[in-house]
mmCIF file of C-alpha atoms and ligand atoms in Angstrom:
data_model
loop_
_atom_site.group_PDB
_atom_site.id
_atom_site.type_symbol
_atom_site.label_atom_id
_atom_site.label_comp_id
_atom_site.label_asym_id
_atom_site.label_seq_id
_atom_site.Cartn_x
_atom_site.Cartn_y
_atom_site.Cartn_z
ATOM 1 C CA MET P 26 85.976 68.179 22.478
ATOM 2 C CA ASN P 27 88.025 66.147 24.972
ATOM 3 C CA TYR P 28 87.984 62.341 24.990
ATOM 4 C CA GLU P 29 85.374 61.885 27.754
ATOM 5 C CA ASN P 30 83.028 64.430 26.168
ATOM 6 C CA ALA P 31 83.427 62.824 22.748
ATOM 7 C CA VAL P 32 82.561 59.381 24.130
ATOM 8 C CA ARG P 33 79.561 60.765 26.065
ATOM 9 C CA ARG P 34 78.326 62.714 23.016
ATOM 10 C CA ALA P 35 78.612 59.602 20.818
ATOM 11 C CA ALA P 36 76.535 57.674 23.378
ATOM 12 C CA GLU P 37 73.893 60.444 23.441
ATOM 13 C CA LEU P 38 73.664 60.453 19.650
ATOM 14 C CA ILE P 39 73.234 56.668 19.574
ATOM 15 C CA LYS P 40 70.583 56.798 22.294
ATOM 16 C CA GLY P 41 68.651 59.567 20.561
ATOM 17 C CA SER P 42 68.986 58.485 16.943
ATOM 18 C CA GLY P 43 66.253 55.863 16.620
ATOM 19 C CA ARG P 44 68.123 54.222 13.764
ATOM 20 C CA THR P 45 71.877 53.763 13.788
ATOM 21 C CA LEU P 46 74.026 51.653 11.486
ATOM 22 C CA ALA P 47 77.718 50.865 11.887
ATOM 23 C CA LEU P 48 80.192 50.945 8.996
ATOM 24 C CA THR P 49 83.299 48.937 9.821
ATOM 25 C CA GLY P 50 86.667 48.457 8.163
ATOM 26 C CA ALA P 51 89.832 46.490 8.652
ATOM 27 C CA GLY P 52 90.772 48.566 11.736
ATOM 28 C CA ILE P 53 88.074 46.899 13.850
ATOM 29 C CA SER P 54 89.840 43.548 13.339
ATOM 30 C CA THR P 55 93.466 44.558 13.993
ATOM 31 C CA GLU P 56 92.938 43.792 17.692
ATOM 32 C CA SER P 57 91.995 40.263 16.569
ATOM 33 C CA GLY P 58 95.408 39.946 14.908
ATOM 34 C CA ILE P 59 94.305 40.692 11.334
ATOM 35 C CA PRO P 60 96.391 43.381 9.627
ATOM 36 C CA ASP P 61 94.586 46.307 7.991
ATOM 37 C CA PHE P 62 95.736 47.960 4.761
ATOM 38 C CA ARG P 63 96.986 51.350 5.782
ATOM 39 C CA SER P 64 98.265 51.382 9.367
ATOM 40 C CA PRO P 65 101.886 52.578 9.149
ATOM 41 C CA GLY P 66 104.356 49.668 9.461
ATOM 42 C CA THR P 67 101.820 46.879 10.077
ATOM 43 C CA GLY P 68 99.266 47.419 7.278
ATOM 44 C CA LEU P 69 99.295 45.067 4.288
ATOM 45 C CA TRP P 70 100.306 47.953 2.064
ATOM 46 C CA SER P 71 103.693 48.099 3.722
ATOM 47 C CA ARG P 72 104.301 44.542 2.377
ATOM 48 C CA MET P 73 102.600 44.612 -1.023
ATOM 49 C CA ASP P 74 100.415 46.687 -3.255
ATOM 50 C CA PRO P 75 97.016 45.047 -2.760
ATOM 51 C CA VAL P 76 95.472 47.009 -5.619
ATOM 52 C CA LYS P 77 97.896 45.213 -7.942
ATOM 53 C CA VAL P 78 97.951 41.836 -6.227
ATOM 54 C CA ALA P 79 94.307 41.677 -5.080
ATOM 55 C CA SER P 80 92.720 42.785 -8.326
ATOM 56 C CA SER P 81 90.475 40.654 -10.496
ATOM 57 C CA GLU P 82 92.937 41.231 -13.348
ATOM 58 C CA ALA P 83 95.852 39.891 -11.279
ATOM 59 C CA PHE P 84 93.754 36.888 -10.270
ATOM 60 C CA LEU P 85 92.841 36.033 -13.859
ATOM 61 C CA ASN P 86 96.407 36.577 -15.106
ATOM 62 C CA ASP P 87 98.051 34.350 -12.532
ATOM 63 C CA PRO P 88 95.687 32.644 -10.061
ATOM 64 C CA ALA P 89 98.516 30.558 -8.561
ATOM 65 C CA ALA P 90 100.459 33.730 -7.625
ATOM 66 C CA PHE P 91 97.266 35.186 -6.185
ATOM 67 C CA TYR P 92 96.795 32.114 -3.974
ATOM 68 C CA ARG P 93 100.442 32.202 -2.871
ATOM 69 C CA ALA P 94 99.841 35.794 -1.694
ATOM 70 C CA PHE P 95 96.437 35.303 -0.039
ATOM 71 C CA ALA P 96 95.551 31.668 0.751
ATOM 72 C CA GLU P 97 97.506 31.421 4.041
ATOM 73 C CA LEU P 98 96.564 34.959 5.036
ATOM 74 C CA TRP P 99 92.853 34.332 4.508
ATOM 75 C CA HIS P 100 93.028 30.942 6.219
ATOM 76 C CA GLY P 101 94.398 32.924 9.191
ATOM 77 C CA TYR P 102 91.407 35.290 9.060
ATOM 78 C CA ARG P 103 89.149 32.276 9.430
ATOM 79 C CA GLN P 104 90.918 31.204 12.639
ATOM 80 C CA ALA P 105 90.678 34.698 14.207
ATOM 81 C CA ARG P 106 88.392 35.488 17.129
ATOM 82 C CA PRO P 107 86.259 38.595 17.600
ATOM 83 C CA ASN P 108 87.560 41.288 19.951
ATOM 84 C CA ASP P 109 85.707 43.588 22.334
ATOM 85 C CA ALA P 110 84.832 46.019 19.531
ATOM 86 C CA HIS P 111 82.960 43.314 17.569
ATOM 87 C CA TYR P 112 81.219 42.211 20.782
ATOM 88 C CA ALA P 113 80.265 45.810 21.620
ATOM 89 C CA LEU P 114 78.481 46.225 18.256
ATOM 90 C CA ALA P 115 76.682 42.900 18.735
ATOM 91 C CA ARG P 116 75.556 44.055 22.171
ATOM 92 C CA LEU P 117 74.286 47.385 20.830
ATOM 93 C CA GLU P 118 72.209 45.480 18.266
ATOM 94 C CA LYS P 119 70.850 43.141 20.942
ATOM 95 C CA GLU P 120 69.835 46.135 23.043
ATOM 96 C CA GLY P 121 67.967 47.678 20.108
ATOM 97 C CA LEU P 122 70.440 50.562 19.737
ATOM 98 C CA LEU P 123 71.978 49.448 16.431
ATOM 99 C CA SER P 124 70.083 48.323 13.330
ATOM 100 C CA GLY P 125 73.001 46.525 11.723
ATOM 101 C CA VAL P 126 76.597 46.538 10.534
ATOM 102 C CA ILE P 127 77.827 47.342 7.039
ATOM 103 C CA THR P 128 81.308 45.869 6.851
ATOM 104 C CA GLN P 129 84.138 46.049 4.339
ATOM 105 C CA ASN P 130 85.755 43.087 6.090
ATOM 106 C CA ILE P 131 85.713 39.558 4.779
ATOM 107 C CA ASP P 132 86.756 37.967 8.084
ATOM 108 C CA GLY P 133 83.260 37.091 9.362
ATOM 109 C CA LEU P 134 84.081 38.339 12.881
ATOM 110 C CA HIS P 135 80.872 40.360 13.311
ATOM 111 C CA GLN P 136 78.762 37.227 12.906
ATOM 112 C CA LYS P 137 81.105 35.268 15.202
ATOM 113 C CA ALA P 138 80.554 37.974 17.842
ATOM 114 C CA GLY P 139 76.771 37.631 17.526
ATOM 115 C CA SER P 140 75.799 40.454 15.150
ATOM 116 C CA ARG P 141 72.783 39.371 13.123
ATOM 117 C CA ALA P 142 72.131 42.130 10.558
ATOM 118 C CA VAL P 143 75.428 42.296 8.649
ATOM 119 C CA TRP P 144 75.999 43.496 5.091
ATOM 120 C CA GLU P 145 79.349 42.156 3.838
ATOM 121 C CA VAL P 146 79.890 44.570 0.970
ATOM 122 C CA HIS P 147 83.269 43.093 -0.016
ATOM 123 C CA GLY P 148 82.141 39.463 0.253
ATOM 124 C CA ASN P 149 83.203 36.732 2.649
ATOM 125 C CA LEU P 150 85.456 33.726 3.159
ATOM 126 C CA ARG P 151 82.718 31.176 3.732
ATOM 127 C CA THR P 152 82.319 30.123 0.120
ATOM 128 C CA CYS P 153 84.059 30.056 -3.249
ATOM 129 C CA ARG P 154 82.860 29.459 -6.797
ATOM 130 C CA CYS P 155 84.073 27.905 -10.021
ATOM 131 C CA LEU P 156 84.905 30.442 -12.715
ATOM 132 C CA SER P 157 83.854 27.986 -15.420
ATOM 133 C CA CYS P 158 80.615 26.322 -14.233
ATOM 134 C CA SER P 159 79.692 28.711 -11.330
ATOM 135 C CA GLN P 160 79.263 25.807 -8.902
ATOM 136 C CA SER P 161 79.597 26.987 -5.302
ATOM 137 C CA PHE P 162 81.749 25.231 -2.663
ATOM 138 C CA PRO P 163 82.657 25.911 0.977
ATOM 139 C CA PHE P 164 85.905 27.892 1.349
ATOM 140 C CA ASP P 165 87.364 24.859 3.180
ATOM 141 C CA PHE P 166 87.112 22.848 -0.039
ATOM 142 C CA LEU P 167 89.406 25.398 -1.722
ATOM 143 C CA TRP P 168 91.734 25.539 1.282
ATOM 144 C CA GLU P 169 92.134 21.748 1.532
ATOM 145 C CA LYS P 170 93.047 21.577 -2.146
ATOM 146 C CA TYR P 171 95.564 24.432 -1.825
ATOM 147 C CA ARG P 172 97.074 22.867 1.302
ATOM 148 C CA GLY P 173 97.310 19.531 -0.523
ATOM 149 C CA GLY P 174 99.444 21.192 -3.239
ATOM 150 C CA GLU P 175 96.813 22.003 -5.878
ATOM 151 C CA ASN P 176 97.493 25.562 -6.992
ATOM 152 C CA PRO P 177 95.314 27.050 -8.299
ATOM 153 C CA PRO P 178 92.616 24.989 -6.574
ATOM 154 C CA ARG P 179 90.125 23.604 -9.091
ATOM 155 C CA CYS P 180 86.416 22.784 -9.250
ATOM 156 C CA GLY P 181 85.322 19.317 -8.115
ATOM 157 C CA GLU P 182 82.934 19.115 -11.079
ATOM 158 C CA CYS P 183 84.606 20.623 -14.159
ATOM 159 C CA ARG P 184 88.191 21.416 -13.050
ATOM 160 C CA GLY P 185 87.681 25.140 -13.660
ATOM 161 C CA VAL P 186 89.649 27.546 -11.418
ATOM 162 C CA LEU P 187 88.027 28.315 -8.053
ATOM 163 C CA ARG P 188 87.857 31.844 -6.697
ATOM 164 C CA PRO P 189 86.784 32.983 -3.249
ATOM 165 C CA ASN P 190 83.540 34.977 -3.046
ATOM 166 C CA VAL P 191 85.300 38.204 -2.153
ATOM 167 C CA VAL P 192 85.177 41.473 -4.075
ATOM 168 C CA LEU P 193 88.586 42.170 -5.614
ATOM 169 C CA PHE P 194 89.814 45.539 -6.867
ATOM 170 C CA GLY P 195 88.290 46.022 -10.308
ATOM 171 C CA ASP P 196 85.199 43.906 -9.514
ATOM 172 C CA PRO P 197 81.793 45.577 -9.522
ATOM 173 C CA LEU P 198 80.151 45.662 -6.112
ATOM 174 C CA GLY P 199 77.348 43.151 -5.669
ATOM 175 C CA GLY P 200 73.856 43.115 -4.244
ATOM 176 C CA GLU P 201 75.064 43.419 -0.631
ATOM 177 C CA PHE P 202 76.415 46.904 -1.325
ATOM 178 C CA TYR P 203 73.130 48.102 -2.826
ATOM 179 C CA ALA P 204 71.165 46.527 0.025
ATOM 180 C CA ALA P 205 73.432 48.341 2.499
ATOM 181 C CA ALA P 206 73.006 51.646 0.652
ATOM 182 C CA LYS P 207 69.237 51.139 0.795
ATOM 183 C CA ALA P 208 69.327 50.384 4.528
ATOM 184 C CA LEU P 209 71.270 53.589 4.990
ATOM 185 C CA GLU P 210 68.450 55.639 3.456
ATOM 186 C CA ARG P 211 66.423 55.147 6.619
ATOM 187 C CA CYS P 212 69.407 55.592 8.921
ATOM 188 C CA ARG P 213 69.795 58.674 11.108
ATOM 189 C CA LEU P 214 73.289 58.028 12.441
ATOM 190 C CA LEU P 215 76.304 56.214 11.007
ATOM 191 C CA LEU P 216 78.944 54.912 13.406
ATOM 192 C CA ALA P 217 82.119 54.401 11.342
ATOM 193 C CA VAL P 218 84.646 52.173 13.142
ATOM 194 C CA GLY P 219 88.188 51.266 12.065
ATOM 195 C CA THR P 220 87.973 52.459 8.491
ATOM 196 C CA SER P 221 90.180 54.973 6.712
ATOM 197 C CA LEU P 222 87.087 55.918 4.624
ATOM 198 C CA THR P 223 89.251 56.022 1.507
ATOM 199 C CA VAL P 224 88.064 52.947 -0.438
ATOM 200 C CA TYR P 225 85.234 53.914 -2.782
ATOM 201 C CA PRO P 226 82.372 53.512 -3.320
ATOM 202 C CA VAL P 227 81.934 52.216 0.243
ATOM 203 C CA ALA P 228 83.449 55.376 1.765
ATOM 204 C CA SER P 229 80.773 57.396 -0.015
ATOM 205 C CA LEU P 230 78.214 55.838 2.342
ATOM 206 C CA ALA P 231 79.574 58.165 5.019
ATOM 207 C CA GLN P 232 78.294 61.126 2.954
ATOM 208 C CA ARG P 233 74.744 59.842 3.043
ATOM 209 C CA ALA P 234 74.267 59.658 6.798
ATOM 210 C CA GLU P 235 72.427 62.489 8.509
ATOM 211 C CA ARG P 236 74.847 62.301 11.448
ATOM 212 C CA LEU P 237 78.252 60.724 11.670
ATOM 213 C CA VAL P 238 80.402 59.397 14.520
ATOM 214 C CA ILE P 239 83.926 58.257 13.608
ATOM 215 C CA VAL P 240 86.055 55.922 15.743
ATOM 216 C CA ASN P 241 89.472 55.548 14.112
ATOM 217 C CA ARG P 242 93.093 55.690 15.236
ATOM 218 C CA GLU P 243 94.114 57.998 12.416
ATOM 219 C CA PRO P 244 92.461 60.978 10.730
ATOM 220 C CA THR P 245 90.019 60.299 7.879
ATOM 221 C CA PRO P 246 88.806 62.559 5.050
ATOM 222 C CA TYR P 247 85.384 62.691 6.745
ATOM 223 C CA ASP P 248 86.524 63.942 10.168
ATOM 224 C CA GLY P 249 85.597 67.524 9.267
ATOM 225 C CA ARG P 250 81.958 66.691 8.697
ATOM 226 C CA ALA P 251 81.572 64.243 11.603
ATOM 227 C CA ASP P 252 79.555 65.169 14.680
ATOM 228 C CA VAL P 253 82.054 63.301 16.850
ATOM 229 C CA VAL P 254 85.543 61.917 16.180
ATOM 230 C CA ILE P 255 87.141 59.520 18.665
ATOM 231 C CA ARG P 256 90.750 58.868 17.729
ATOM 232 C CA ASP P 257 91.476 55.727 19.721
ATOM 233 C CA SER P 258 91.379 51.957 19.571
ATOM 234 C CA ALA P 259 88.006 50.592 18.529
ATOM 235 C CA SER P 260 87.680 48.253 21.515
ATOM 236 C CA LYS P 261 88.495 50.969 24.055
ATOM 237 C CA ALA P 262 86.268 53.589 22.429
ATOM 238 C CA LEU P 263 83.291 51.256 22.028
ATOM 239 C CA ALA P 264 83.654 50.001 25.604
ATOM 240 C CA GLY P 265 83.601 53.658 26.669
ATOM 241 C CA ILE P 266 80.459 54.290 24.634
ATOM 242 C CA LEU P 267 78.726 51.236 26.182
ATOM 243 C CA ALA P 268 79.641 52.460 29.675
ATOM 244 C CA ALA P 269 78.404 55.975 28.886
ATOM 245 C CA LEU P 270 75.107 54.576 27.545
ATOM 246 C CA GLU P 271 74.488 52.888 30.890
ATOM 247 C CA LYS P 272 74.623 56.286 32.602
ATOM 248 C CA ILE P 273 72.158 58.044 30.260
HETATM 249 P P1 LIG O 317 92.203 50.616 5.980
HETATM 250 O O1 LIG O 317 93.415 49.767 6.244
HETATM 251 O O2 LIG O 317 92.223 51.524 4.837
HETATM 252 O O3 LIG O 317 91.947 51.516 7.268
HETATM 253 C C1 LIG O 317 91.908 50.969 8.535
HETATM 254 C C2 LIG O 317 91.876 52.131 9.507
HETATM 255 O O4 LIG O 317 91.683 51.583 10.791
HETATM 256 C C3 LIG O 317 93.161 52.953 9.537
HETATM 257 O O5 LIG O 317 92.858 54.323 9.316
HETATM 258 C C4 LIG O 317 93.725 52.723 10.946
HETATM 259 O O6 LIG O 317 94.221 53.906 11.530
HETATM 260 C C5 LIG O 317 92.514 52.282 11.717
HETATM 261 N N1 LIG O 317 92.792 51.322 12.784
HETATM 262 C C6 LIG O 317 93.659 50.284 12.778
HETATM 263 N N2 LIG O 317 93.546 49.598 13.924
HETATM 264 C C7 LIG O 317 92.613 50.227 14.680
HETATM 265 C C8 LIG O 317 92.053 49.987 15.954
HETATM 266 N N3 LIG O 317 92.430 48.953 16.707
HETATM 267 N N4 LIG O 317 91.099 50.852 16.405
HETATM 268 C C9 LIG O 317 90.698 51.918 15.646
HETATM 269 N N5 LIG O 317 91.185 52.188 14.432
HETATM 270 C C10 LIG O 317 92.125 51.338 13.945
HETATM 271 O O7 LIG O 317 90.942 49.626 5.980
HETATM 272 P P2 LIG O 317 89.524 49.884 5.353
HETATM 273 O O8 LIG O 317 89.060 51.275 5.525
HETATM 274 O O9 LIG O 317 88.677 48.728 5.775
HETATM 275 O O10 LIG O 317 89.931 49.693 3.828
HETATM 276 C C11 LIG O 317 89.171 49.070 3.108
HETATM 277 C C12 LIG O 317 89.706 47.685 2.637
HETATM 278 O O11 LIG O 317 90.449 46.854 3.504
HETATM 279 C C13 LIG O 317 88.527 46.919 2.330
HETATM 280 O O12 LIG O 317 88.513 46.712 0.963
HETATM 281 C C14 LIG O 317 88.638 45.609 3.074
HETATM 282 O O13 LIG O 317 88.042 44.605 2.297
HETATM 283 C C15 LIG O 317 90.082 45.474 3.225
HETATM 284 N N6 LIG O 317 90.638 44.626 4.284
HETATM 285 C C16 LIG O 317 89.846 43.811 5.094
HETATM 286 C C17 LIG O 317 90.417 43.051 6.100
HETATM 287 C C18 LIG O 317 89.550 42.147 6.977
HETATM 288 O O14 LIG O 317 88.654 41.454 6.489
HETATM 289 N N7 LIG O 317 89.764 42.164 8.301
HETATM 290 C C19 LIG O 317 91.798 43.132 6.318
HETATM 291 C C20 LIG O 317 92.574 43.964 5.483
HETATM 292 C C21 LIG O 317 91.979 44.706 4.468
#
């Protein structure tokens, strides 16, 4: 299928599906300046091994080293702005063509773009919690402490170590993942955008969809079973799909 046909077919599937969900990964945010994991040269994996550094074990062993690796990076995520791909998904939802977004990203850019139904299956950077007394604080509380030289940042109540409410490697997935899996039961079409579909169990969600459209710059293990694969930038491909929808 050539590019134009793939974009038109994706638009037809969205129009005809009745219930479509999007599954997004780090690739949808690279055009907002946030590096993904696996893009050659620019992905975080070319600088470090996130499975080692971003694991719950690594955090517990040496929280100060964890914060040295991630605090500035994650503060940067919080300053980022949505790009046209995030806005395109928000527009599809507004027009009744998308029932929601399941995202592996912690950057909050879908909500900033206006998406309302968002399942953040790997957590978010809005809040953090104390590992000792479980008290919850805004992420800014943690950031201000780190920036002021307190590493690891500690609880305002009991001085326990604070950790962001993100899912680290080795953590069990929380309620958001199971809610997303449940939402997918009633979904006819999954639109996977900017994800390598290699991080489990989230990637397994792609198996459950009746129909699958993949927008990703590089091949994924699910390309063979997808109805449509568009191998291009998320913002360009989604803009193309929006334009094609207007002509149907
Ligand atoms: P990944 O790095 O494994 O894959 C990203 C994919 O997106 C790659 O295959 C790449 O080819 C593609 N891509 C990159 N830029 C693109 C663009 N502009 N348009 C289209 N495709 C593009 O990321 P993943 O699948 O999300 O891996 C999962 C893990 O990455 C998750 O655990 C997630 O929490 C974590 N992560 C999140 C962020 C974030 O919050 N923005 C950033 C880095 C990593």
